[in-house]
Short mmCIF file of C-alpha atoms in Angstrom, two decimals:
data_model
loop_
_atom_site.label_atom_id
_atom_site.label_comp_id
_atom_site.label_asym_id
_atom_site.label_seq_id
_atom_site.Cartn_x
_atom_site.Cartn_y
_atom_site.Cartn_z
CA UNK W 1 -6.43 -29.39 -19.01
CA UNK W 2 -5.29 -26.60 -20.67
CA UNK W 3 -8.58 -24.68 -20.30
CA UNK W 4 -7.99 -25.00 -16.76
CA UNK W 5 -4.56 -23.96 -16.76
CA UNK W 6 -5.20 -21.05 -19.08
CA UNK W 7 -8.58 -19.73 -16.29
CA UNK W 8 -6.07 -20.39 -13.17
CA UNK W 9 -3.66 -18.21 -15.06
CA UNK W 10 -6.34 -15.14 -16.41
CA UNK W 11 -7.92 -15.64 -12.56
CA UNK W 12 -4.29 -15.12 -11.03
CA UNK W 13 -3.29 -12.26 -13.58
CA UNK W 14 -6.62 -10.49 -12.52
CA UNK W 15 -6.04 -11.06 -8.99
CA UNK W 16 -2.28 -9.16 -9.40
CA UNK W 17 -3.90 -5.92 -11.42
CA UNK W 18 -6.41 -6.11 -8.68
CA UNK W 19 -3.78 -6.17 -6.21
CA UNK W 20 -1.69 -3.43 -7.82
CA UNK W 21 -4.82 -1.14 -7.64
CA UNK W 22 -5.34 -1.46 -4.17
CA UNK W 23 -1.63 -0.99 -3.38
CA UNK W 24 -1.59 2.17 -5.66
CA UNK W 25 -4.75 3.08 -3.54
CA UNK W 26 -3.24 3.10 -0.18
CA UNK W 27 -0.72 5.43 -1.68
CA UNK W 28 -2.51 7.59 -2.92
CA UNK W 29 -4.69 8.08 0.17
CA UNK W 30 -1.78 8.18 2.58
CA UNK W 31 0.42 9.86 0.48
CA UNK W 32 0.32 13.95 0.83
CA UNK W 33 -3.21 15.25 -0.48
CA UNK W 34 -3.72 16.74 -4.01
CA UNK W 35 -6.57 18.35 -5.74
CA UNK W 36 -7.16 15.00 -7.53
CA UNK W 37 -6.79 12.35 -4.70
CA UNK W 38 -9.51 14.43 -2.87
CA UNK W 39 -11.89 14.96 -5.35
CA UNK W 40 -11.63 10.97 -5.49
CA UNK W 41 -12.66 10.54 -1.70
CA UNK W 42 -15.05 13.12 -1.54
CA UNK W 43 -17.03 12.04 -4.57
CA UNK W 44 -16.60 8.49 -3.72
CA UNK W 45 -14.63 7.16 -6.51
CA UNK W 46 -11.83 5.85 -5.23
CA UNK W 47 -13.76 4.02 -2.59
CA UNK W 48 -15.93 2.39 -5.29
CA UNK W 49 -12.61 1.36 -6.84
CA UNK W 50 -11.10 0.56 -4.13
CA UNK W 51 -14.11 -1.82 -3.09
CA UNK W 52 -14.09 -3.35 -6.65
CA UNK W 53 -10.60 -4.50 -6.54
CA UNK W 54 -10.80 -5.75 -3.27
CA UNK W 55 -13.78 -8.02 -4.29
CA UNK W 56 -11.84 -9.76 -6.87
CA UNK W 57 -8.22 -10.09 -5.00
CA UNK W 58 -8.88 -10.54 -1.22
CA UNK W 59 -12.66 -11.11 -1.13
CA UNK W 60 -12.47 -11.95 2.35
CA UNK W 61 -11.42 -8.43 3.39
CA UNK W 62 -13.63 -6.86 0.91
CA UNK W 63 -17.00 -7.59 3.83
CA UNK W 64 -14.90 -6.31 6.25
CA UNK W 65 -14.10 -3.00 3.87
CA UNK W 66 -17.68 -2.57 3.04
CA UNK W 67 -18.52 -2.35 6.96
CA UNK W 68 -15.62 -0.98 9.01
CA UNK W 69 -13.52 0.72 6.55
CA UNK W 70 -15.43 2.31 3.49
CA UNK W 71 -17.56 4.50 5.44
CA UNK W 72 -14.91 5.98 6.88
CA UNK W 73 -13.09 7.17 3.77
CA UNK W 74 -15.92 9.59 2.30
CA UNK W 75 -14.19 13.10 2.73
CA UNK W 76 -16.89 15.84 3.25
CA UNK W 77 -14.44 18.97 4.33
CA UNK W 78 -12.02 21.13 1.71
CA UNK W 79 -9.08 20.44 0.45
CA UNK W 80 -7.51 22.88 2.59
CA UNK W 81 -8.80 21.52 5.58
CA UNK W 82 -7.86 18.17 4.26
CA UNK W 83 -4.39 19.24 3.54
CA UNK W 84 -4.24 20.48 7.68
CA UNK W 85 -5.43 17.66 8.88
CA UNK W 86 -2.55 15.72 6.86
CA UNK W 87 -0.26 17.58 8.08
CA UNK W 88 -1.56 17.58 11.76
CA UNK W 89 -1.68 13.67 11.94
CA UNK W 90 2.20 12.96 10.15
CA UNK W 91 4.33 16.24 10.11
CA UNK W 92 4.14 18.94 11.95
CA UNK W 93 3.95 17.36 16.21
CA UNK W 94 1.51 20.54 16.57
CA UNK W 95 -0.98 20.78 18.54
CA UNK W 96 -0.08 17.38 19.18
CA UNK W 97 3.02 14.66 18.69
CA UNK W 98 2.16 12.69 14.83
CA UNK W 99 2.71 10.01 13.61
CA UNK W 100 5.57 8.46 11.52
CA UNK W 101 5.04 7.13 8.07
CA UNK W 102 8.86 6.53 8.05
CA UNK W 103 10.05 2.77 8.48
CA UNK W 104 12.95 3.82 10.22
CA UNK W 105 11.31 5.84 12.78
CA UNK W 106 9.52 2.27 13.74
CA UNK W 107 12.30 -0.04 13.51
CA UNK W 108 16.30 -0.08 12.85
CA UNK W 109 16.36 3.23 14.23
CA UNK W 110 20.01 3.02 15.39
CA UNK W 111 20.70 2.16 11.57
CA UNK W 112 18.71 3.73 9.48
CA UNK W 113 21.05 4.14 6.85
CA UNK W 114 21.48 0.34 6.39
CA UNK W 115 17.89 0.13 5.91
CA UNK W 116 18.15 3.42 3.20
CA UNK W 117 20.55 1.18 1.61
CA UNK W 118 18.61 -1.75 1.78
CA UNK W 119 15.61 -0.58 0.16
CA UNK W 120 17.32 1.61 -2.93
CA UNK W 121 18.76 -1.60 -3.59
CA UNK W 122 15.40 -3.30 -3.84
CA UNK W 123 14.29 -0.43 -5.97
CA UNK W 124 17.53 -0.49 -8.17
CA UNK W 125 16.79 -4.14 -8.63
CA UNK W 126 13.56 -3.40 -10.77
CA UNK W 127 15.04 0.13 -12.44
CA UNK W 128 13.55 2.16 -9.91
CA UNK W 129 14.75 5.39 -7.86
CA UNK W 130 13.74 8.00 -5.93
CA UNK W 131 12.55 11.45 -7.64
CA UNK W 132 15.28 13.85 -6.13
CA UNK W 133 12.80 16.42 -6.66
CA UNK W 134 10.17 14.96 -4.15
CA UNK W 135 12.75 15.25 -1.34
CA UNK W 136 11.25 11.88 0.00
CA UNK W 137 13.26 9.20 1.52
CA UNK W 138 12.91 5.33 0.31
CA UNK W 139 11.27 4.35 3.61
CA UNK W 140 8.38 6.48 3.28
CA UNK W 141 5.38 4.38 3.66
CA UNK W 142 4.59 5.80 -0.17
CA UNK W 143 7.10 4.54 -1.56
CA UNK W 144 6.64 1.41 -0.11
CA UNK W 145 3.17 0.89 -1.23
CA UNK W 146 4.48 1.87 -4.79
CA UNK W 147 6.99 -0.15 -5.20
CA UNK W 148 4.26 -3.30 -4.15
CA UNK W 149 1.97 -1.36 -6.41
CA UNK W 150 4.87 -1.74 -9.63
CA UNK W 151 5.39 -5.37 -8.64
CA UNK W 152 2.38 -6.59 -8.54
CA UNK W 153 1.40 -4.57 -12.18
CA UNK W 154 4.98 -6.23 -13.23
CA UNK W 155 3.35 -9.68 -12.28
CA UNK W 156 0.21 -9.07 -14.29
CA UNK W 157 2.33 -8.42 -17.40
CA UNK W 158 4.89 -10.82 -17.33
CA UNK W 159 2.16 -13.43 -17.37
CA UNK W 160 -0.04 -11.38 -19.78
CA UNK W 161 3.25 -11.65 -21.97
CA UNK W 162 3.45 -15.37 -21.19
CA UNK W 163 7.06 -15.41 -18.91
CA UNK W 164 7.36 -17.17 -15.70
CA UNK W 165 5.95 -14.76 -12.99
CA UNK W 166 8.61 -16.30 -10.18
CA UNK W 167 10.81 -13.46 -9.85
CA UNK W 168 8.23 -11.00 -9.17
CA UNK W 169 5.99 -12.97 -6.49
CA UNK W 170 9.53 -13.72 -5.02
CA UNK W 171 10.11 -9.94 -4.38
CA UNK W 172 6.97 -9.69 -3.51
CA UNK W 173 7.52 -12.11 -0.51
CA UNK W 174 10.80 -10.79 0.59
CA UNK W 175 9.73 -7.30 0.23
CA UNK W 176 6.50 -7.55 2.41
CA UNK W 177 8.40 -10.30 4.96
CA UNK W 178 11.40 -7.81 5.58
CA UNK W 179 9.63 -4.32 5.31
CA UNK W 180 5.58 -3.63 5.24
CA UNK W 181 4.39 -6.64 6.81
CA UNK W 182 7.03 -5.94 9.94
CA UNK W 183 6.23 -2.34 9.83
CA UNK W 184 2.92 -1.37 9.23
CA UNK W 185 1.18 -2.99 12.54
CA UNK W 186 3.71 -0.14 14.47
CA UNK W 187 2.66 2.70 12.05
CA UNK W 188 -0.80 1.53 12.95
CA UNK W 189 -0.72 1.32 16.63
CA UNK W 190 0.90 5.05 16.52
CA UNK W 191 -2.06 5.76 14.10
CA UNK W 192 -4.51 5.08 16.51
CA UNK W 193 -2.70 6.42 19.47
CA UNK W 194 -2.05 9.50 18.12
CA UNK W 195 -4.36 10.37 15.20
CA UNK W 196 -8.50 11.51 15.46
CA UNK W 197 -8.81 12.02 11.80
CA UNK W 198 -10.88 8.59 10.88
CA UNK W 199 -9.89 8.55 7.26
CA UNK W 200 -6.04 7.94 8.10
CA UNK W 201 -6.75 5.62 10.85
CA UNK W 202 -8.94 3.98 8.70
CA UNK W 203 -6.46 3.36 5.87
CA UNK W 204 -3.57 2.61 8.05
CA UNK W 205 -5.89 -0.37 9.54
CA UNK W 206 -6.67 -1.42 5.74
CA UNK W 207 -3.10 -1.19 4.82
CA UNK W 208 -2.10 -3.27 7.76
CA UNK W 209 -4.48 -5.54 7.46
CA UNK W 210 -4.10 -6.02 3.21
CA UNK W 211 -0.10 -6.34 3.24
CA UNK W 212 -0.37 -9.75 6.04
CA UNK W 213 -3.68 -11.26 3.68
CA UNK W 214 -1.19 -10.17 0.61
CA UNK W 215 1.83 -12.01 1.98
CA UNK W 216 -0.23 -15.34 2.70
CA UNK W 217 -1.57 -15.02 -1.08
CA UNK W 218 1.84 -14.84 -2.27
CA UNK W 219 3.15 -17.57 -0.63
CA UNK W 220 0.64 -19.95 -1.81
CA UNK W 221 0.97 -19.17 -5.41
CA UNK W 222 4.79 -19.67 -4.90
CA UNK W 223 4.19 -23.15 -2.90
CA UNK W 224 1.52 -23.81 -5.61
#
């Protein structure tokens, strides 16, 4: 019994780095380009990682990666170019409207300082803040994904360590239920509405898709 018990637990802790990766993934693809994020999509890396980790914690999105996602992520301009066509899809509204990676452009609009103050206290909760420096507020879709990304990893070690994982997945579950899971089908829908560039729309539609198979995970390892 305690062979069992001690594969269920490596199998679960694996699934969580797994998890982690792909949240730190998303990220880094829809975060604002650097020198080192596109090297990793032009030369294919981070797809190939990306596909890994999906294989071991959501297999049943990883087919669906593979075909409908992956070969969309393979950058082949410059990062200059790459850094325009950021900027063209979620900042500038020239030459056409973009989109909003901002939770409170998409909901609580009328008060989005409630839902500032909602999610530094999520943050604070774990010993997290904001870098002043990156002038980014805690609803950026970034920081979201990073602060899944840090609970998930926080998951994997308690276990590693041999503590009781509970107050992480619980988090987890609130976090996703309250924020990405009610968000991200909006930032998608605007996404595809309003953005050509296939590699955004592309990871918007993965991260969409990943945070509502993530949530279901979670709450069966809680109910189990």
């Amino acid at each position: 019994m305690n062979s069992l018990v001690d594969k269920a637990v490596v199998a679960r802790i694996d699934r969580s780095l797994e998890r982690s990766r792909v949240y730190g993934l998303l990220a880094i693809g829809l975060g604002f380009p650097d020198l080192e994020s596109h090297a990793g999509f032009s030369d294919g890396r981070l797809i190939i990682e990306m596909q890994q980790a999906l294989e071991v914690c959501m297999p049943d999105l990883a087919d669906y990666f593979s075909e409908q996602i992956s070969p969309r992520l393979k950058l082949t301009c410059s990062f200059e170019d790459f850094e325009a066509l950021f900027l063209t899809a979620f900042e500038i509204n020239t030459p056409v409207p973009s989109a909003a990676l901002y939770e409170g452009v998409h909901v609580q609009q009328s008060n989005r300082p409630a839902l500032i103050l909602e999610l530094k206290g999520f943050y604070r909760n774990f010993g997290l803040i904001m870098d002043a420096r990156g002038n980014e507020l805690e609803d950026t879709l970034t920081a979201e994904l990073e602060f899944m990304h840090f609970l998930t990893a926080k998951q994997a070690q308690a276990e590693l360590e041999g503590l009781p994982p509970n107050a992480y997945q619980r988090a987890q579950r609130d976090f996703l239920e309250r924020h990405l899971v009610v968000w991200l089908p909006l930032v998608r829908a605007e996404v595809n509405a309003k953005v050509t560039t296939q590699f955004f729309v592309a990871l918007t539609d993965l991260a969409e898709k990943f945070a509502e198979a993530d949530l279901q995970e979670i709450l069966r390892e809680i109910d189990s």
